[in-house]
Amino acid sequence: MSVPLEHDYIGLSDASSLERSTESSNINVFTLKATELSLGLPGFGKNSEENAKFGPVVKNYMSGAKRGFSDVNFNGSGPSGKWALNGGSEADLCRGVNCVFEKNQTSSSDVKPVEEEKKGPVKAQVVGWPPIRSFRKNTMATNLPKSGDVAEANLGSGECLYVKVSMDGAPYLRKIDLKIYRNYAELSTALEKMFSCFTLGQCTSNGIKGRDGLTESKLKDLLHGSECVLTYEDKDGDWMLVGDVPWEMFIDSCKRLRITKGSEAIGLAPRSTAKCKNRN
Amino acid sequence: MVDRVDSAGEWTQSSRFPDEVLERVLALIDSHKDRSSVSLVCKDWYNAERWSRRHVFIGNCYSVSPEIVAARFPRIRSVTLKGKPRFSDFNLVPEDWGADVQPWLSAFSTAYPFLEELRLKRMAVSDESLEFLATKFHGFKALSLLSCDGFSTDGLKAIATHCKKLTELDIQENGIDDLGGHWLSCFPESLTSLEILNFASLNSEVSFDALEKLVARCKSLRVLKVNRNISLDQLQKLLSHCPQLTELGTGTFMQELISGPVAEFKNMFSNCRNLITLSGLWDATPFYLPVIYPACASLTFLNLSYATLRSDELANLLSHCKTLRRLWLLDTVGDKGLEAVGSCCPLLEELRVFPADPFDQEILLGVTESGFVSVSRGCPKLRYVLYFCRQMTNAAVATIARNCPDFTHFRLCIMNPGQPDYLTKEPMDEAFGAIVKTCTKLQRLAISGLLTDRTFEYIGKYAKNLETLSVAFAGSSDLGMEYVLQGCQKLRKLEIRDCPFGNAALLSGLTKYESMRSLWMSACNVTMNACRVLAKERPRLNVEVMRDEEGGDDSQAHKVYVYRTVAGPRRDAPPFVLTL
């Protein structure tokens, strides 16, 4: 048995592990995309098709992890510069860049995207521009865009909170940033996507038809389905069941996550082994 | 028909109808434009019209005085009043500029003691004024405040407490001092007449108990828009009391805690068969959004501009909303989301796409020209668009114009000022040229991007129905503004900021401004002397110049506001406003 490869936090991994996961076929295309080589901010992988049409090619860098980009800065914009890259292998970086160039046919500029981004210091905001009423401005400011494809223009929401996620029987662990999720529902969705390539057939809730009829009790079923239990290790080193405490409290105390399966899931009734539907 | 010769020696025909009958007939005319026309026919009709008018619309509170209004129209029950220039919404007008509603209320308390409705936009409203309104007008029924400022929730308390016959309380985006939600508890138990209640833009929590009881006893309630503090299960309880709602603004659309079995929400909307408008949906996530699917089939207006949805989430939702006519979105849905709009909503007439993060300097997200084109392909009936984006091309806009020739309102905001066509690097002149050439019904236009005088040449030449034009960071010379003033015969409102238009441009409109409601020019190249000339030549215009707060050159007129008036110069102008 091969040594489980731990993904580094940029989401770069060996090609071989990608191949292993392709056996799960089509529905895992999106999962593959999540592990695809690319650079950029977290939670953007889902948006890569949308971004493909954007002019400045650099937008397509938006899949993969956020952390670890602090060493090298583009256009000297300091630690808050989005385009800071760390010293990941050059080959991997180029791979990401090439993927992106191929995807983006609409951009006419072959100027290196990096340079296009080089606008110098952030421009001073013009009074009253763009023309948006104060109420909306204030509301959107406090409504910090969170997970999914909504970018954070500045990483002002604080540090990222990367925790390892292990699943029993999976060949390697993953790491996720808890800060990008707003609630348990989103975490569950993300984990499901991330681990669906590992015959997660057991880990599903009975009778989910699309999203109709989903209730919180069923969500709990999902997280703690008959064959799967999601647990976390808290600051004291104890293993706790996910979902008991408010979300904020959870992310404050969670150090790592574990999806337990099979016989270790004691006390829960067996369910049908419907294939875990991709939530996309 | 008896012919008479009147004092001027003209032949006239006296009306066959007694005045009362004419008044009854004219009472059926609602549109104030029609009423204006009626009043110009002859003196009899002028009188009949003024006695039969119940609603007066005043587009600029300084164009006329309360006394003049009261003298002409003795039987008004409903007033709509607009105050500050529109750019005050974007902080371009200093505080204490004016537009105080109190002088109007004072005049109305004697002239229209039976006033029932008051709708204010961009007026300065104080708590004392709200109390005055609540206590002096005993039959008062409907209050709507949009983009007003100067009041607090204490003013709302007065309204809730004293207006025994209140049918409407509509508080939209205002500069309100939110001191708490106690105002809602001030509605007395005896108040059962409420039909419209909108407090979506207030941040403080109200007493849910009071709200629930209020909703339960107001059987005619048809519009309810709650604020973000109202949770999903609270909303469910409210809906059980008012299934007859036609418009609903939800509270937060997410529940944080998974705390054991929770009541299912999927039946929340199953009894709401009359719902045509849905808004709110704060924090909506794919987990709870399906709850609204049962209501979607009858929706005509869906406001998702506070829900940060992704493209797939929107697509799923829209597949249930085939009858939508108006849709407001955040640009988090991206171009892919807009493709879904194009494919799901063939009846769409209005689309507004707001930026989730307007100050993001990088072109990372949001929507592009491609999303707009997708919508135009699928929605040929589009007539109103407000679109915030970070890139656009002339070709795309030309395509859009071809696909949607019926535009009446085209407001395109390319958020980086002075940005060219990102593919060709040319100015965006041809884009707006295409719009004005193709869309002959265009009434309102807002332009952006890198624009030369050519844009204005097109506008002046083709936009013959244009009434409102908003210009920022555009133009190359005075010619630009001159083209518009000469060519757009129906122009009523012109607002310009940060453009290289100077005195020649300003004065080229000398004969035009009296046919317009107002002109705003800020950060242009106009000097005080030119303003003085204008003021001198046109005594029926008020030419107001706002001093620049930071001092600077006194000969430059930094902010100029020109409007026609029959009320003479303002008597309440603050020190920084100079009326020439």
PDB file of C-alpha atoms in Angstrom, chain B residues 166-296:
ATOM      1  CA  LEU B 166     -52.602  53.780   8.846  1.00  0.00           C
ATOM      2  CA  THR B 167     -52.644  51.584   5.769  1.00  0.00           C
ATOM      3  CA  GLU B 168     -49.066  51.970   4.608  1.00  0.00           C
ATOM      4  CA  LEU B 169     -45.692  52.374   6.249  1.00  0.00           C
ATOM      5  CA  ASP B 170     -42.963  51.960   3.678  1.00  0.00           C
ATOM      6  CA  ILE B 171     -39.472  52.697   4.940  1.00  0.00           C
ATOM      7  CA  GLN B 172     -36.924  52.145   2.205  1.00  0.00           C
ATOM      8  CA  GLU B 173     -33.250  52.954   2.088  1.00  0.00           C
ATOM      9  CA  ASN B 174     -32.901  56.047   4.217  1.00  0.00           C
ATOM     10  CA  GLY B 175     -30.319  57.756   6.343  1.00  0.00           C
ATOM     11  CA  ILE B 176     -32.221  56.796   9.441  1.00  0.00           C
ATOM     12  CA  ASP B 177     -30.838  56.757  12.933  1.00  0.00           C
ATOM     13  CA  ASP B 178     -31.831  53.319  14.076  1.00  0.00           C
ATOM     14  CA  LEU B 179     -32.268  53.517  17.827  1.00  0.00           C
ATOM     15  CA  GLY B 180     -34.019  50.232  18.246  1.00  0.00           C
ATOM     16  CA  GLY B 181     -37.040  48.270  17.189  1.00  0.00           C
ATOM     17  CA  HIS B 182     -39.455  49.530  19.824  1.00  0.00           C
ATOM     18  CA  TRP B 183     -41.379  51.592  17.295  1.00  0.00           C
ATOM     19  CA  LEU B 184     -43.133  48.506  16.021  1.00  0.00           C
ATOM     20  CA  SER B 185     -44.544  47.800  19.434  1.00  0.00           C
ATOM     21  CA  CYS B 186     -46.192  51.214  19.342  1.00  0.00           C
ATOM     22  CA  PHE B 187     -48.900  50.123  16.956  1.00  0.00           C
ATOM     23  CA  PRO B 188     -52.022  49.954  19.121  1.00  0.00           C
ATOM     24  CA  GLU B 189     -54.100  46.794  19.363  1.00  0.00           C
ATOM     25  CA  SER B 190     -56.884  48.697  17.697  1.00  0.00           C
ATOM     26  CA  LEU B 191     -54.918  49.186  14.484  1.00  0.00           C
ATOM     27  CA  THR B 192     -56.134  46.668  11.964  1.00  0.00           C
ATOM     28  CA  SER B 193     -55.982  48.638   8.742  1.00  0.00           C
ATOM     29  CA  LEU B 194     -52.404  48.038   7.701  1.00  0.00           C
ATOM     30  CA  GLU B 195     -51.986  46.912   4.104  1.00  0.00           C
ATOM     31  CA  ILE B 196     -48.323  47.684   3.472  1.00  0.00           C
ATOM     32  CA  LEU B 197     -45.516  47.327   5.979  1.00  0.00           C
ATOM     33  CA  ASN B 198     -41.898  47.550   4.864  1.00  0.00           C
ATOM     34  CA  PHE B 199     -39.084  47.813   7.383  1.00  0.00           C
ATOM     35  CA  ALA B 200     -36.552  45.694   5.538  1.00  0.00           C
ATOM     36  CA  SER B 201     -33.838  48.340   5.676  1.00  0.00           C
ATOM     37  CA  LEU B 202     -33.921  48.791   9.451  1.00  0.00           C
ATOM     38  CA  ASN B 203     -31.268  46.937  11.358  1.00  0.00           C
ATOM     39  CA  SER B 204     -32.640  46.722  14.853  1.00  0.00           C
ATOM     40  CA  GLU B 205     -34.613  43.820  16.084  1.00  0.00           C
ATOM     41  CA  VAL B 206     -38.323  44.343  16.595  1.00  0.00           C
ATOM     42  CA  SER B 207     -40.465  42.449  19.038  1.00  0.00           C
ATOM     43  CA  PHE B 208     -41.553  39.372  17.186  1.00  0.00           C
ATOM     44  CA  ASP B 209     -44.524  38.985  19.414  1.00  0.00           C
ATOM     45  CA  ALA B 210     -45.764  42.453  18.558  1.00  0.00           C
ATOM     46  CA  LEU B 211     -45.129  41.858  14.874  1.00  0.00           C
ATOM     47  CA  GLU B 212     -46.937  38.564  14.834  1.00  0.00           C
ATOM     48  CA  LYS B 213     -49.966  40.018  16.552  1.00  0.00           C
ATOM     49  CA  LEU B 214     -49.980  42.985  14.199  1.00  0.00           C
ATOM     50  CA  VAL B 215     -49.818  40.792  11.128  1.00  0.00           C
ATOM     51  CA  ALA B 216     -52.513  38.513  12.496  1.00  0.00           C
ATOM     52  CA  ARG B 217     -55.017  41.284  13.094  1.00  0.00           C
ATOM     53  CA  CYS B 218     -54.437  43.203   9.858  1.00  0.00           C
ATOM     54  CA  LYS B 219     -56.492  41.099   7.548  1.00  0.00           C
ATOM     55  CA  SER B 220     -55.914  43.347   4.546  1.00  0.00           C
ATOM     56  CA  LEU B 221     -52.155  43.096   4.717  1.00  0.00           C
ATOM     57  CA  ARG B 222     -50.822  42.532   1.226  1.00  0.00           C
ATOM     58  CA  VAL B 223     -47.240  43.753   1.394  1.00  0.00           C
ATOM     59  CA  LEU B 224     -44.905  42.652   4.189  1.00  0.00           C
ATOM     60  CA  LYS B 225     -41.152  43.198   4.080  1.00  0.00           C
ATOM     61  CA  VAL B 226     -39.382  42.337   7.288  1.00  0.00           C
ATOM     62  CA  ASN B 227     -35.781  42.938   8.230  1.00  0.00           C
ATOM     63  CA  ARG B 228     -32.882  40.607   8.504  1.00  0.00           C
ATOM     64  CA  ASN B 229     -33.422  39.813  12.150  1.00  0.00           C
ATOM     65  CA  ILE B 230     -36.539  37.838  11.431  1.00  0.00           C
ATOM     66  CA  SER B 231     -35.565  34.193  11.273  1.00  0.00           C
ATOM     67  CA  LEU B 232     -36.936  31.464   9.063  1.00  0.00           C
ATOM     68  CA  ASP B 233     -39.172  29.924  11.654  1.00  0.00           C
ATOM     69  CA  GLN B 234     -40.455  33.338  12.634  1.00  0.00           C
ATOM     70  CA  LEU B 235     -41.207  34.000   9.003  1.00  0.00           C
ATOM     71  CA  GLN B 236     -43.088  30.775   8.796  1.00  0.00           C
ATOM     72  CA  LYS B 237     -45.283  31.812  11.673  1.00  0.00           C
ATOM     73  CA  LEU B 238     -45.954  35.180  10.070  1.00  0.00           C
ATOM     74  CA  LEU B 239     -46.905  33.609   6.761  1.00  0.00           C
ATOM     75  CA  SER B 240     -49.390  31.374   8.453  1.00  0.00           C
ATOM     76  CA  HIS B 241     -51.290  34.524   9.439  1.00  0.00           C
ATOM     77  CA  CYS B 242     -51.207  36.261   6.075  1.00  0.00           C
ATOM     78  CA  PRO B 243     -51.349  33.847   3.185  1.00  0.00           C
ATOM     79  CA  GLN B 244     -53.005  36.578   1.143  1.00  0.00           C
ATOM     80  CA  LEU B 245     -49.742  38.485   0.726  1.00  0.00           C
ATOM     81  CA  THR B 246     -48.865  39.707  -2.735  1.00  0.00           C
ATOM     82  CA  GLU B 247     -45.416  40.997  -1.838  1.00  0.00           C
ATOM     83  CA  LEU B 248     -43.050  39.489   0.665  1.00  0.00           C
ATOM     84  CA  GLY B 249     -39.618  40.510   1.854  1.00  0.00           C
ATOM     85  CA  THR B 250     -38.102  37.745   3.929  1.00  0.00           C
ATOM     86  CA  GLY B 251     -35.675  38.033   6.769  1.00  0.00           C
ATOM     87  CA  THR B 252     -32.556  35.981   6.962  1.00  0.00           C
ATOM     88  CA  PHE B 253     -32.823  32.845   4.913  1.00  0.00           C
ATOM     89  CA  MET B 254     -30.471  30.686   6.869  1.00  0.00           C
ATOM     90  CA  GLN B 255     -30.489  28.967  10.213  1.00  0.00           C
ATOM     91  CA  GLU B 256     -27.195  28.587  11.975  1.00  0.00           C
ATOM     92  CA  LEU B 257     -27.706  25.958  14.530  1.00  0.00           C
ATOM     93  CA  ILE B 258     -28.559  22.444  13.760  1.00  0.00           C
ATOM     94  CA  SER B 259     -30.234  21.873  17.044  1.00  0.00           C
ATOM     95  CA  GLY B 260     -32.306  18.800  16.713  1.00  0.00           C
ATOM     96  CA  PRO B 261     -35.473  18.383  14.718  1.00  0.00           C
ATOM     97  CA  VAL B 262     -36.694  21.682  13.395  1.00  0.00           C
ATOM     98  CA  ALA B 263     -40.048  22.346  11.831  1.00  0.00           C
ATOM     99  CA  GLU B 264     -39.926  21.683   8.146  1.00  0.00           C
ATOM    100  CA  PHE B 265     -40.031  24.804   6.070  1.00  0.00           C
ATOM    101  CA  LYS B 266     -40.985  23.296   2.818  1.00  0.00           C
ATOM    102  CA  ASN B 267     -44.660  24.089   3.310  1.00  0.00           C
ATOM    103  CA  MET B 268     -44.020  27.664   4.269  1.00  0.00           C
ATOM    104  CA  PHE B 269     -45.104  29.059   0.927  1.00  0.00           C
ATOM    105  CA  SER B 270     -47.631  26.507  -0.123  1.00  0.00           C
ATOM    106  CA  ASN B 271     -50.569  28.666   0.943  1.00  0.00           C
ATOM    107  CA  CYS B 272     -49.256  31.882  -0.542  1.00  0.00           C
ATOM    108  CA  ARG B 273     -51.034  31.742  -3.839  1.00  0.00           C
ATOM    109  CA  ASN B 274     -51.041  35.457  -4.519  1.00  0.00           C
ATOM    110  CA  LEU B 275     -47.349  36.155  -4.182  1.00  0.00           C
ATOM    111  CA  ILE B 276     -45.973  38.133  -7.080  1.00  0.00           C
ATOM    112  CA  THR B 277     -43.004  39.854  -5.470  1.00  0.00           C
ATOM    113  CA  LEU B 278     -40.286  38.286  -3.356  1.00  0.00           C
ATOM    114  CA  SER B 279     -37.279  40.033  -1.848  1.00  0.00           C
ATOM    115  CA  GLY B 280     -34.967  39.893   1.164  1.00  0.00           C
ATOM    116  CA  LEU B 281     -33.498  36.406   1.068  1.00  0.00           C
ATOM    117  CA  TRP B 282     -30.503  37.570   3.063  1.00  0.00           C
ATOM    118  CA  ASP B 283     -27.818  34.921   3.431  1.00  0.00           C
ATOM    119  CA  ALA B 284     -29.748  32.527   1.213  1.00  0.00           C
ATOM    120  CA  THR B 285     -27.883  29.291   0.627  1.00  0.00           C
ATOM    121  CA  PRO B 286     -28.782  26.326  -1.561  1.00  0.00           C
ATOM    122  CA  PHE B 287     -29.879  24.503   1.526  1.00  0.00           C
ATOM    123  CA  TYR B 288     -32.897  26.677   2.183  1.00  0.00           C
ATOM    124  CA  LEU B 289     -33.564  28.292  -1.150  1.00  0.00           C
ATOM    125  CA  PRO B 290     -35.750  25.404  -2.360  1.00  0.00           C
ATOM    126  CA  VAL B 291     -38.235  26.454   0.280  1.00  0.00           C
ATOM    127  CA  ILE B 292     -39.383  29.230  -2.041  1.00  0.00           C
ATOM    128  CA  TYR B 293     -39.827  27.038  -5.110  1.00  0.00           C
ATOM    129  CA  PRO B 294     -43.566  26.527  -4.556  1.00  0.00           C
ATOM    130  CA  ALA B 295     -44.062  30.285  -4.691  1.00  0.00           C
ATOM    131  CA  CYS B 296     -41.938  30.834  -7.775  1.00  0.00           C
TER     132      CYS B 296
END
